[in-house]
Amino acid sequence: MAIAFESLDSDIAGRTGKLVVNKKVVKTPALLPVINPHLQLVTPRELKEMGVEALITNAYIFSQSRQYSERVKEEGLHKLLDFDGVIMTDSGSFQLSVYGQVSITNEQTLSYQKAIGSDIWVPLDIPTSPDADRETAERELAITMERLREAKELFGNDAPIAGPVQGSLYQDLRGKAAKEVGDLGFSFCPIGAVVPLMEAYRYRDLVDVVMAAKRTLPRSSCVHLFGAGHPAMFALAAAMGCDLFDSAAYALYAKEGRYLTTHGSFKIDELADLPCSCAVCRSHTAEELRTAKDRTRLLALHNLAVTLGEIARIRQAIADGTLWELVDERCRNHPQMLSGYRRLLTHNAELERFDRVSKRRFFYRGDETCARTEVLRYQNQLARLRLGKEVLVACDNGVREGYDTVLSFKPPFGPYPDALKETFPIGQSEIPEWDAAMVRQACRGIRLLCESHRESRIRVAGLHREWKGIFAEETQGCAELLE
Ligand code: GUN
Ligand code: ZN
């Protein structure tokens, strides 16, 4: 009965995988559309036809519903919603964070979720606000952890219960929470209370919070980013190892007349054309969509198509090993996302340990690229090169004689021996005309080579004079530049 998760391909700290619950399989990363039983813009059956394998709904709404609270206990969620995929139910925690109070206990919500046949149950965790002081965050986290322990005691270790990670912005608390959630045996771990961060475009904080949780969660846990619904940020989150997203955004944005794209959202009134290839956009003009009687539903269908398309693109990027390029592309569409991306790159040493060895390609896309995990890993490995006593790093194609070892040079990586010419990343990297950032990074590679090979004498030839200043700054005299 328990929730099983297996990862397949990986890229950065992201992975494709398979979540198996009650014999039903969900390919990850996956989107779980949020279904509100009272206002179904798109029915679960239609979601299924669009390729949705799992959805999420709110048990609290069902339990408070005059229309559904009894019926769902008799029929079960799957029959009532007409959906045979995985159905995850949230507790009343989100309502708790918005209204401050709910009229149920942890045990009641879990028993209810079990009774209505939910595939994944969520305890009554407390989503602590990012603005909470430390004392509040600690107190609320202690209650959340107590409820997670209670859930295990009441329903056993095999019950399909999620273990949310809370702790507000306090990274040590997030880390401690994640460790305990893992130790308690939860293999499905949502990262909670991040909605206010995303709503305020606080992507830097989001990156730190997710990284803090990932650091101590077991690698084998399936990680759900609670409440993340805008497709523009999925790639960033996937790069940190988030496997599941739930989207109410497709419906919420539609109700406000907003049209989602992977690089932001537009008011439908602003659009002269529909830049998308989904069924709705190909069968309507912008004017027709704007004035359609069922405009909200059509927008929801489009928003879903875009969101699902982005998830598929992320899965493909992970299979190819090109997720950094997708992250780079997505994060350049908003200044706060660019900040989040740059913050992620400051965690490169940690990410490097997750990253895969070989990828389909490496495209240089500007300064940020120099801090990517592939560059870091390559340069860490320079220490392992076996060099003779007299070493030359040749930055042009000139032929040099009289050296024990001759290396070539490729920014942003640095020196490389002929034997690595065809291997990743040297062989699979596309580099435009040199710029200062990549040359600086490559010169750091020369410095690392010198520091790890003190017995060798390293000289560098063929470097254009434009780069001599950078070379001098970065190598600090450890290698000699030949004219
Ligand atoms: N939905 C969005 N954020 C949260 C959270 O932190 N906990 C729960 N249970 N649901 C959420
Ligand atoms: Zn569309």
CSV table of C-alpha atoms and ligand atoms in Angstrom, one decimal:
chain,number,residue,atom,x,y,z
A,1,MET,CA,0.0,0.0,0.0
A,2,ALA,CA,2.8,2.3,0.8
A,3,ILE,CA,4.0,4.9,-1.7
A,4,ALA,CA,6.8,3.8,-3.9
A,5,PHE,CA,9.1,6.1,-5.9
A,6,GLU,CA,11.9,5.2,-8.2
A,7,SER,CA,14.1,7.6,-10.1
A,8,LEU,CA,15.2,7.0,-13.7
A,9,ASP,CA,17.3,9.7,-15.5
A,10,SER,CA,18.8,12.5,-13.5
A,11,ASP,CA,20.1,16.0,-14.3
A,12,ILE,CA,21.4,18.6,-11.8
A,13,ALA,CA,19.4,17.5,-8.7
A,14,GLY,CA,16.3,16.8,-10.8
A,15,ARG,CA,15.2,13.4,-12.0
A,16,THR,CA,12.6,11.7,-14.0
A,17,GLY,CA,10.9,8.9,-12.1
A,18,LYS,CA,8.0,6.7,-11.4
A,19,LEU,CA,5.6,7.2,-8.5
A,20,VAL,CA,3.6,4.1,-7.7
A,21,VAL,CA,0.5,4.3,-5.4
A,22,ASN,CA,-2.1,1.6,-5.2
A,23,LYS,CA,-0.7,0.0,-8.4
A,24,LYS,CA,-1.2,3.2,-10.3
A,25,VAL,CA,1.8,4.7,-11.9
A,26,VAL,CA,2.6,8.5,-12.3
A,27,LYS,CA,5.5,9.6,-14.5
A,28,THR,CA,7.5,12.4,-12.7
A,29,PRO,CA,8.0,15.3,-12.8
A,30,ALA,CA,4.3,15.5,-12.8
A,31,LEU,CA,1.6,18.1,-12.5
A,32,LEU,CA,-1.3,17.4,-10.2
A,33,PRO,CA,-4.1,19.7,-11.3
A,34,VAL,CA,-6.2,20.9,-8.4
A,35,ILE,CA,-9.9,20.0,-8.5
A,36,ASN,CA,-12.5,21.8,-6.6
A,37,PRO,CA,-15.7,19.7,-6.6
A,38,HIS,CA,-17.9,22.7,-6.6
A,39,LEU,CA,-16.4,24.5,-9.6
A,40,GLN,CA,-15.1,22.1,-12.2
A,41,LEU,CA,-13.9,24.2,-15.1
A,42,VAL,CA,-12.4,21.1,-16.6
A,43,THR,CA,-13.6,17.7,-15.5
A,44,PRO,CA,-11.3,15.0,-14.2
A,45,ARG,CA,-12.3,12.9,-17.2
A,46,GLU,CA,-11.1,15.6,-19.5
A,47,LEU,CA,-7.9,15.9,-17.5
A,48,LYS,CA,-7.3,12.2,-17.9
A,49,GLU,CA,-7.7,12.6,-21.7
A,50,MET,CA,-5.1,15.3,-21.6
A,51,GLY,CA,-2.7,12.9,-20.1
A,52,VAL,CA,-3.1,13.7,-16.4
A,53,GLU,CA,-2.2,10.7,-14.2
A,54,ALA,CA,-2.8,12.3,-10.8
A,55,LEU,CA,-4.8,15.1,-9.4
A,56,ILE,CA,-5.2,16.7,-6.0
A,57,THR,CA,-8.4,17.8,-4.3
A,58,ASN,CA,-9.2,19.1,-0.8
A,59,ALA,CA,-10.6,16.7,1.7
A,60,TYR,CA,-11.7,19.6,3.9
A,61,ILE,CA,-13.9,21.1,1.2
A,62,PHE,CA,-15.6,17.7,0.7
A,63,SER,CA,-16.1,17.2,4.5
A,64,GLN,CA,-17.7,20.6,4.8
A,65,SER,CA,-19.9,20.2,1.6
A,66,ARG,CA,-23.6,19.7,2.1
A,67,GLN,CA,-23.7,18.4,-1.4
A,68,TYR,CA,-20.8,15.9,-1.2
A,69,SER,CA,-19.8,15.1,2.3
A,70,GLU,CA,-22.0,12.0,2.6
A,71,ARG,CA,-22.0,11.0,-1.0
A,72,VAL,CA,-18.2,10.8,-1.2
A,73,LYS,CA,-18.2,8.4,1.7
A,74,GLU,CA,-20.6,6.1,0.0
A,75,GLU,CA,-19.2,6.2,-3.5
A,76,GLY,CA,-15.6,7.0,-2.9
A,77,LEU,CA,-13.6,9.8,-4.5
A,78,HIS,CA,-12.7,8.0,-7.7
A,79,LYS,CA,-16.3,7.2,-8.6
A,80,LEU,CA,-17.6,10.6,-7.6
A,81,LEU,CA,-15.0,12.4,-9.5
A,82,ASP,CA,-15.0,9.9,-12.4
A,83,PHE,CA,-11.2,9.6,-12.3
A,84,ASP,CA,-9.3,6.3,-12.0
A,85,GLY,CA,-5.8,7.8,-11.7
A,86,VAL,CA,-4.1,8.8,-8.5
A,87,ILE,CA,-6.0,11.1,-6.3
A,88,MET,CA,-4.2,13.0,-3.5
A,89,THR,CA,-6.2,14.8,-0.9
A,90,ASP,CA,-5.0,17.8,1.1
A,91,SER,CA,-6.1,18.3,4.7
A,92,GLY,CA,-7.5,21.5,5.9
A,93,SER,CA,-4.0,23.0,6.3
A,94,PHE,CA,-4.2,25.4,3.5
A,95,GLN,CA,-7.5,26.8,4.9
A,96,LEU,CA,-5.7,26.9,8.2
A,97,SER,CA,-3.0,29.2,6.7
A,98,VAL,CA,-5.6,31.4,5.1
A,99,TYR,CA,-8.4,31.6,7.7
A,100,GLY,CA,-6.3,30.8,10.8
A,101,GLN,CA,-8.6,28.0,12.0
A,102,VAL,CA,-10.3,24.7,10.9
A,103,SER,CA,-12.8,22.7,12.8
A,104,ILE,CA,-11.1,19.3,12.5
A,105,THR,CA,-8.3,17.4,14.2
A,106,ASN,CA,-5.4,15.6,12.6
A,107,GLU,CA,-6.9,12.2,13.3
A,108,GLN,CA,-10.3,13.3,11.9
A,109,THR,CA,-8.9,14.5,8.6
A,110,LEU,CA,-6.7,11.4,8.1
A,111,SER,CA,-9.6,9.1,8.9
A,112,TYR,CA,-11.8,11.0,6.5
A,113,GLN,CA,-9.2,10.9,3.7
A,114,LYS,CA,-8.9,7.2,4.3
A,115,ALA,CA,-12.7,6.7,4.3
A,116,ILE,CA,-13.3,8.5,1.0
A,117,GLY,CA,-10.6,6.3,-0.7
A,118,SER,CA,-7.9,8.9,-1.3
A,119,ASP,CA,-4.6,7.5,-2.6
A,120,ILE,CA,-2.4,9.9,-0.8
A,121,TRP,CA,-3.4,11.5,2.5
A,122,VAL,CA,-2.0,14.7,4.0
A,123,PRO,CA,-1.9,15.3,7.8
A,124,LEU,CA,-2.9,18.5,9.3
A,125,ASP,CA,0.4,20.2,9.1
A,126,ILE,CA,0.8,23.9,9.9
A,127,PRO,CA,2.0,26.0,7.0
A,128,THR,CA,4.1,28.6,8.9
A,129,SER,CA,4.2,32.0,7.3
A,130,PRO,CA,7.6,33.2,5.9
A,131,ASP,CA,7.2,36.3,8.1
A,132,ALA,CA,6.9,34.3,11.3
A,133,ASP,CA,9.5,34.9,14.0
A,134,ARG,CA,11.7,32.0,15.0
A,135,GLU,CA,9.8,31.1,18.2
A,136,THR,CA,6.6,30.8,16.2
A,137,ALA,CA,8.2,28.7,13.5
A,138,GLU,CA,9.7,26.4,16.1
A,139,ARG,CA,6.5,26.0,18.0
A,140,GLU,CA,4.4,25.3,14.9
A,141,LEU,CA,7.0,22.9,13.5
A,142,ALA,CA,6.9,21.0,16.8
A,143,ILE,CA,3.1,20.6,16.4
A,144,THR,CA,3.5,19.5,12.8
A,145,MET,CA,6.1,16.9,13.7
A,146,GLU,CA,3.9,15.6,16.5
A,147,ARG,CA,1.0,15.2,14.1
A,148,LEU,CA,3.3,13.3,11.6
A,149,ARG,CA,4.3,10.9,14.4
A,150,GLU,CA,0.7,10.6,15.4
A,151,ALA,CA,-0.2,9.7,11.8
A,152,LYS,CA,2.3,6.9,11.7
A,153,GLU,CA,1.1,5.6,15.1
A,154,LEU,CA,-2.5,5.6,14.1
A,155,PHE,CA,-2.3,4.3,10.6
A,156,GLY,CA,0.9,2.3,10.5
A,157,ASN,CA,4.1,2.7,8.5
A,158,ASP,CA,2.6,1.5,5.2
A,159,ALA,CA,-0.3,4.0,5.0
A,160,PRO,CA,0.0,6.3,2.1
A,161,ILE,CA,0.6,9.4,4.1
A,162,ALA,CA,2.6,12.4,3.0
A,163,GLY,CA,5.1,14.0,5.4
A,164,PRO,CA,5.2,17.8,4.8
A,165,VAL,CA,8.4,19.7,5.6
A,166,GLN,CA,7.7,23.0,7.3
A,167,GLY,CA,10.0,25.5,9.1
A,168,SER,CA,9.3,28.8,7.5
A,169,LEU,CA,12.4,30.6,6.2
A,170,TYR,CA,14.7,29.1,8.8
A,171,GLN,CA,17.0,26.9,6.9
A,172,ASP,CA,18.2,25.0,9.9
A,173,LEU,CA,14.5,24.3,10.9
A,174,ARG,CA,13.7,23.1,7.3
A,175,GLY,CA,16.8,20.9,7.4
A,176,LYS,CA,15.8,19.5,10.8
A,177,ALA,CA,12.2,18.9,9.7
A,178,ALA,CA,13.3,17.2,6.5
A,179,LYS,CA,15.7,14.9,8.4
A,180,GLU,CA,13.0,13.9,10.9
A,181,VAL,CA,10.4,13.4,8.2
A,182,GLY,CA,12.8,11.0,6.5
A,183,ASP,CA,13.7,9.3,9.8
A,184,LEU,CA,10.0,8.7,10.5
A,185,GLY,CA,9.8,6.8,7.3
A,186,PHE,CA,7.9,9.2,5.0
A,187,SER,CA,8.8,8.6,1.4
A,188,PHE,CA,6.5,11.3,0.0
A,189,CYS,CA,7.5,14.7,1.2
A,190,PRO,CA,5.8,17.9,0.2
A,191,ILE,CA,7.7,21.1,0.9
A,192,GLY,CA,5.1,23.4,2.5
A,193,ALA,CA,4.2,27.0,3.0
A,194,VAL,CA,6.0,28.2,-0.1
A,195,VAL,CA,2.9,29.7,-1.7
A,196,PRO,CA,3.5,33.2,-0.1
A,197,LEU,CA,7.1,33.1,-1.4
A,198,MET,CA,5.9,32.4,-5.0
A,199,GLU,CA,3.1,35.0,-4.8
A,200,ALA,CA,5.6,37.6,-3.8
A,201,TYR,CA,8.2,36.5,-6.4
A,202,ARG,CA,10.7,35.7,-3.6
A,203,TYR,CA,12.5,33.1,-5.7
A,204,ARG,CA,15.8,33.5,-3.9
A,205,ASP,CA,14.1,32.6,-0.6
A,206,LEU,CA,12.3,29.7,-2.4
A,207,VAL,CA,15.7,28.3,-3.6
A,208,ASP,CA,17.2,28.5,-0.1
A,209,VAL,CA,14.2,26.8,1.5
A,210,VAL,CA,14.0,24.0,-1.0
A,211,MET,CA,17.7,23.4,-1.0
A,212,ALA,CA,17.7,23.3,2.8
A,213,ALA,CA,15.0,20.7,2.8
A,214,LYS,CA,16.6,18.6,0.0
A,215,ARG,CA,19.9,18.6,1.8
A,216,THR,CA,18.6,16.3,4.6
A,217,LEU,CA,15.7,14.5,2.8
A,218,PRO,CA,16.6,11.0,1.7
A,219,ARG,CA,17.4,11.1,-2.0
A,220,SER,CA,14.8,8.4,-2.6
A,221,SER,CA,11.9,10.6,-1.3
A,222,CYS,CA,9.4,11.9,-3.8
A,223,VAL,CA,9.3,15.7,-3.3
A,224,HIS,CA,6.2,17.7,-3.9
A,225,LEU,CA,6.4,21.5,-4.1
A,226,PHE,CA,3.1,22.4,-2.4
A,227,GLY,CA,1.1,25.0,-4.3
A,228,ALA,CA,3.5,25.6,-7.2
A,229,GLY,CA,1.4,26.2,-10.2
A,230,HIS,CA,3.0,28.7,-12.6
A,231,PRO,CA,4.8,26.9,-15.4
A,232,ALA,CA,7.5,29.5,-15.6
A,233,MET,CA,9.1,28.2,-12.3
A,234,PHE,CA,8.8,24.5,-12.8
A,235,ALA,CA,12.2,24.1,-14.4
A,236,LEU,CA,13.9,25.9,-11.6
A,237,ALA,CA,12.1,23.8,-9.0
A,238,ALA,CA,12.8,20.6,-11.0
A,239,ALA,CA,16.5,21.4,-11.0
A,240,MET,CA,16.5,21.3,-7.2
A,241,GLY,CA,14.8,17.9,-7.2
A,242,CYS,CA,11.1,18.7,-7.0
A,243,ASP,CA,9.1,15.9,-8.5
A,244,LEU,CA,5.5,17.0,-8.2
A,245,PHE,CA,3.7,20.3,-8.6
A,246,ASP,CA,0.1,21.0,-8.0
A,247,SER,CA,-1.7,23.6,-10.0
A,248,ALA,CA,-4.7,25.6,-9.1
A,249,ALA,CA,-3.1,28.4,-11.2
A,250,TYR,CA,-4.6,27.1,-14.4
A,251,ALA,CA,-8.1,27.7,-13.0
A,252,LEU,CA,-7.4,30.8,-10.9
A,253,TYR,CA,-5.7,32.6,-13.7
A,254,ALA,CA,-8.5,31.6,-16.1
A,255,LYS,CA,-11.1,33.2,-13.8
A,256,GLU,CA,-9.1,36.4,-13.9
A,257,GLY,CA,-9.0,36.3,-17.7
A,258,ARG,CA,-5.3,35.5,-17.7
A,259,TYR,CA,-3.5,33.5,-20.3
A,260,LEU,CA,-0.5,31.5,-19.1
A,261,THR,CA,2.7,31.0,-21.1
A,262,THR,CA,6.0,29.5,-20.0
A,263,HIS,CA,7.5,33.0,-19.7
A,264,GLY,CA,4.7,34.8,-17.9
A,265,SER,CA,1.0,35.4,-18.1
A,266,PHE,CA,-1.0,37.9,-20.1
A,267,LYS,CA,-4.3,39.5,-19.7
A,268,ILE,CA,-6.4,38.1,-22.5
A,269,ASP,CA,-7.4,41.7,-23.4
A,270,GLU,CA,-3.7,42.4,-24.1
A,271,LEU,CA,-3.3,39.7,-26.7
A,272,ALA,CA,-3.7,40.4,-30.4
A,273,ASP,CA,-2.8,36.9,-31.3
A,274,LEU,CA,-2.5,33.5,-29.5
A,275,PRO,CA,1.1,32.3,-29.3
A,276,CYS,CA,0.4,28.7,-28.6
A,277,SER,CA,-0.3,25.5,-30.5
A,278,CYS,CA,-3.0,23.9,-28.2
A,279,ALA,CA,-6.4,23.0,-29.5
A,280,VAL,CA,-8.1,26.1,-28.1
A,281,CYS,CA,-5.6,28.5,-29.5
A,282,ARG,CA,-5.6,26.9,-32.9
A,283,SER,CA,-9.4,26.9,-33.2
A,284,HIS,CA,-9.9,30.5,-31.9
A,285,THR,CA,-8.6,33.9,-32.7
A,286,ALA,CA,-7.7,36.2,-29.8
A,287,GLU,CA,-10.9,38.1,-30.4
A,288,GLU,CA,-13.0,35.0,-30.4
A,289,LEU,CA,-11.4,33.7,-27.2
A,290,ARG,CA,-11.9,37.1,-25.5
A,291,THR,CA,-15.6,37.2,-26.3
A,292,ALA,CA,-16.4,33.5,-26.0
A,293,LYS,CA,-19.3,32.6,-23.7
A,294,ASP,CA,-17.2,29.8,-22.2
A,295,ARG,CA,-14.1,32.0,-22.1
A,296,THR,CA,-13.1,31.0,-18.6
A,297,ARG,CA,-13.2,27.3,-19.4
A,298,LEU,CA,-11.4,27.8,-22.7
A,299,LEU,CA,-8.7,29.7,-20.9
A,300,ALA,CA,-8.4,27.0,-18.3
A,301,LEU,CA,-8.0,24.4,-21.0
A,302,HIS,CA,-5.3,26.5,-22.6
A,303,ASN,CA,-3.6,27.1,-19.3
A,304,LEU,CA,-3.6,23.4,-18.6
A,305,ALA,CA,-2.2,22.5,-22.0
A,306,VAL,CA,0.7,25.0,-21.5
A,307,THR,CA,1.4,23.7,-18.0
A,308,LEU,CA,1.4,20.1,-19.0
A,309,GLY,CA,3.5,20.9,-22.1
A,310,GLU,CA,6.1,22.4,-19.8
A,311,ILE,CA,6.2,19.4,-17.6
A,312,ALA,CA,6.8,17.2,-20.6
A,313,ARG,CA,9.6,19.5,-21.8
A,314,ILE,CA,11.2,19.2,-18.4
A,315,ARG,CA,11.1,15.4,-18.5
A,316,GLN,CA,12.7,15.5,-21.9
A,317,ALA,CA,15.3,18.0,-20.8
A,318,ILE,CA,16.2,15.7,-17.9
A,319,ALA,CA,16.5,12.7,-20.2
A,320,ASP,CA,18.8,14.7,-22.5
A,321,GLY,CA,20.8,16.3,-19.7
A,322,THR,CA,19.8,19.8,-20.9
A,323,LEU,CA,17.9,21.0,-17.9
A,324,TRP,CA,20.4,23.9,-17.1
A,325,GLU,CA,19.6,25.3,-20.5
A,326,LEU,CA,15.9,25.2,-19.9
A,327,VAL,CA,16.3,26.8,-16.4
A,328,ASP,CA,18.5,29.5,-17.9
A,329,GLU,CA,15.9,30.2,-20.6
A,330,ARG,CA,12.9,30.3,-18.2
A,331,CYS,CA,14.6,32.4,-15.5
A,332,ARG,CA,15.6,35.2,-17.9
A,333,ASN,CA,11.9,36.2,-18.3
A,334,HIS,CA,11.6,37.8,-14.9
A,335,PRO,CA,14.2,39.7,-12.8
A,336,GLN,CA,13.2,37.9,-9.6
A,337,MET,CA,13.5,34.5,-11.3
A,338,LEU,CA,17.0,35.5,-12.5
A,339,SER,CA,17.8,36.2,-8.9
A,340,GLY,CA,16.5,32.8,-8.0
A,341,TYR,CA,18.6,31.2,-10.7
A,342,ARG,CA,21.7,33.0,-9.6
A,343,ARG,CA,21.0,31.9,-6.0
A,344,LEU,CA,20.7,28.3,-7.2
A,345,LEU,CA,24.1,28.6,-8.9
A,346,THR,CA,25.6,29.6,-5.5
A,347,HIS,CA,24.6,26.1,-4.4
A,348,ASN,CA,26.6,24.6,-7.3
A,349,ALA,CA,28.9,22.5,-5.1
A,350,GLU,CA,26.0,20.7,-3.5
A,351,LEU,CA,24.2,20.3,-6.9
A,352,GLU,CA,27.3,18.9,-8.4
A,353,ARG,CA,27.1,15.9,-6.2
A,354,PHE,CA,23.7,15.0,-7.7
A,355,ASP,CA,24.5,15.9,-11.3
A,356,ARG,CA,25.0,13.2,-13.9
A,357,VAL,CA,28.4,12.5,-15.5
A,358,SER,CA,27.5,12.9,-19.2
A,359,LYS,CA,25.0,14.9,-21.1
A,360,ARG,CA,23.8,15.4,-24.6
A,361,ARG,CA,25.2,18.9,-24.8
A,362,PHE,CA,26.4,22.0,-23.1
A,363,PHE,CA,25.5,25.4,-24.5
A,364,TYR,CA,27.2,28.5,-23.2
A,365,ARG,CA,24.5,31.0,-22.5
A,366,GLY,CA,26.4,33.9,-20.8
A,367,ASP,CA,28.1,34.6,-17.5
A,368,GLU,CA,25.9,32.4,-15.3
A,369,THR,CA,27.0,29.4,-17.3
A,370,CYS,CA,30.4,29.6,-15.8
A,371,ALA,CA,29.0,28.6,-12.4
A,372,ARG,CA,27.2,25.5,-13.7
A,373,THR,CA,27.8,22.1,-12.2
A,374,GLU,CA,29.5,20.8,-15.4
A,375,VAL,CA,32.2,23.5,-15.2
A,376,LEU,CA,32.7,22.9,-11.5
A,377,ARG,CA,33.0,19.2,-11.9
A,378,TYR,CA,35.3,19.5,-14.8
A,379,GLN,CA,37.6,21.8,-12.9
A,380,ASN,CA,37.5,19.6,-9.8
A,381,GLN,CA,38.8,16.8,-11.9
A,382,LEU,CA,41.8,18.7,-13.2
A,383,ALA,CA,43.7,17.5,-10.1
A,384,ARG,CA,43.5,14.0,-11.5
A,385,LEU,CA,45.3,14.7,-14.8
A,386,ARG,CA,48.7,13.0,-15.1
A,387,LEU,CA,51.2,15.6,-16.3
A,388,GLY,CA,54.8,15.5,-17.2
A,389,LYS,CA,57.4,17.9,-15.9
A,390,GLU,CA,57.2,20.5,-18.7
A,391,VAL,CA,53.7,21.3,-19.5
A,392,LEU,CA,52.3,23.6,-22.2
A,393,VAL,CA,48.7,24.9,-22.4
A,394,ALA,CA,48.2,25.8,-26.0
A,395,CYS,CA,45.3,28.3,-26.5
A,396,ASP,CA,45.6,28.4,-30.3
A,397,ASN,CA,46.2,25.6,-32.8
A,398,GLY,CA,49.9,26.2,-33.1
A,399,VAL,CA,52.2,23.2,-33.0
A,400,ARG,CA,54.6,23.1,-30.1
A,401,GLU,CA,57.6,20.8,-29.5
A,402,GLY,CA,59.8,20.0,-26.6
A,403,TYR,CA,57.1,19.5,-23.9
A,404,ASP,CA,56.3,16.4,-21.9
A,405,THR,CA,52.6,17.3,-22.0
A,406,VAL,CA,50.7,19.5,-24.3
A,407,LEU,CA,47.1,20.5,-23.3
A,408,SER,CA,44.5,22.4,-25.3
A,409,PHE,CA,42.3,25.1,-23.8
A,410,LYS,CA,38.6,25.6,-24.0
A,411,PRO,CA,36.7,28.3,-22.0
A,412,PRO,CA,34.9,28.1,-19.6
A,413,PHE,CA,36.5,24.8,-18.7
A,414,GLY,CA,40.2,25.5,-19.1
A,415,PRO,CA,43.0,23.1,-20.1
A,416,TYR,CA,42.2,19.7,-21.4
A,417,PRO,CA,44.3,16.8,-22.8
A,418,ASP,CA,43.7,15.3,-26.2
A,419,ALA,CA,42.2,12.2,-24.7
A,420,LEU,CA,39.2,14.2,-23.4
A,421,LYS,CA,38.6,16.0,-26.7
A,422,GLU,CA,35.6,13.8,-27.6
A,423,THR,CA,34.1,13.3,-24.1
A,424,PHE,CA,31.7,15.4,-22.2
A,425,PRO,CA,31.8,18.3,-21.5
A,426,ILE,CA,34.7,19.3,-23.8
A,427,GLY,CA,33.4,17.4,-26.9
A,428,GLN,CA,29.7,18.3,-26.5
A,429,SER,CA,30.0,22.0,-25.6
A,430,GLU,CA,29.1,24.8,-28.0
A,431,ILE,CA,30.9,28.0,-27.1
A,432,PRO,CA,30.4,31.3,-28.9
A,433,GLU,CA,33.2,33.9,-29.3
A,434,TRP,CA,35.1,34.1,-26.1
A,435,ASP,CA,34.0,36.6,-23.5
A,436,ALA,CA,35.6,37.9,-20.4
A,437,ALA,CA,33.6,35.7,-18.0
A,438,MET,CA,34.4,32.4,-19.7
A,439,VAL,CA,38.1,33.3,-20.1
A,440,ARG,CA,38.2,34.2,-16.4
A,441,GLN,CA,36.7,30.9,-15.5
A,442,ALA,CA,39.0,28.9,-17.8
A,443,CYS,CA,42.0,30.8,-16.3
A,444,ARG,CA,40.8,29.6,-12.8
A,445,GLY,CA,41.1,26.1,-14.3
A,446,ILE,CA,44.8,26.8,-15.2
A,447,ARG,CA,45.3,28.0,-11.6
A,448,LEU,CA,43.7,24.8,-10.2
A,449,LEU,CA,45.9,22.7,-12.5
A,450,CYS,CA,49.0,24.5,-11.2
A,451,GLU,CA,47.9,24.1,-7.6
A,452,SER,CA,47.4,20.4,-7.9
A,453,HIS,CA,50.6,19.7,-9.9
A,454,ARG,CA,53.3,21.6,-8.1
A,455,GLU,CA,55.9,19.3,-9.5
A,456,SER,CA,55.1,20.4,-13.1
A,457,ARG,CA,56.1,23.7,-14.8
A,458,ILE,CA,53.1,25.1,-16.6
A,459,ARG,CA,53.4,27.5,-19.5
A,460,VAL,CA,50.6,29.0,-21.6
A,461,ALA,CA,50.9,30.0,-25.2
A,462,GLY,CA,48.7,31.6,-27.8
A,463,LEU,CA,46.4,33.5,-25.5
A,464,HIS,CA,45.3,36.7,-27.3
A,465,ARG,CA,46.6,39.8,-25.7
A,466,GLU,CA,43.0,41.0,-25.0
A,467,TRP,CA,42.9,38.4,-22.2
A,468,LYS,CA,46.3,38.9,-20.6
A,469,GLY,CA,44.9,41.1,-17.7
A,470,ILE,CA,42.4,38.4,-16.8
A,471,PHE,CA,45.0,35.7,-17.0
A,472,ALA,CA,47.3,37.6,-14.7
A,473,GLU,CA,44.6,38.3,-12.2
A,474,GLU,CA,43.4,34.7,-12.1
A,475,THR,CA,46.7,32.8,-12.2
A,476,GLN,CA,48.6,35.0,-9.9
A,477,GLY,CA,51.9,34.1,-11.4
A,478,CYS,CA,51.5,30.3,-11.0
A,479,ALA,CA,51.8,29.8,-14.8
A,480,GLU,CA,54.0,31.6,-17.3
A,481,LEU,CA,52.5,33.3,-20.3
A,482,LEU,CA,54.6,32.9,-23.4
A,483,GLU,CA,54.7,35.6,-26.1
B,1,GUN,N1,-1.0,23.8,0.2
B,1,GUN,C1,-0.1,24.8,-0.1
B,1,GUN,N2,0.8,24.9,0.9
B,1,GUN,C2,0.5,23.9,1.8
B,1,GUN,C3,1.1,23.4,3.0
B,1,GUN,O1,2.1,23.9,3.5
B,1,GUN,N3,0.5,22.3,3.6
B,1,GUN,C4,-0.6,21.8,3.1
B,1,GUN,N4,-1.1,20.7,3.8
B,1,GUN,N5,-1.2,22.2,2.0
B,1,GUN,C5,-0.7,23.2,1.3
B,2,ZN,ZN,-3.2,27.5,-26.1
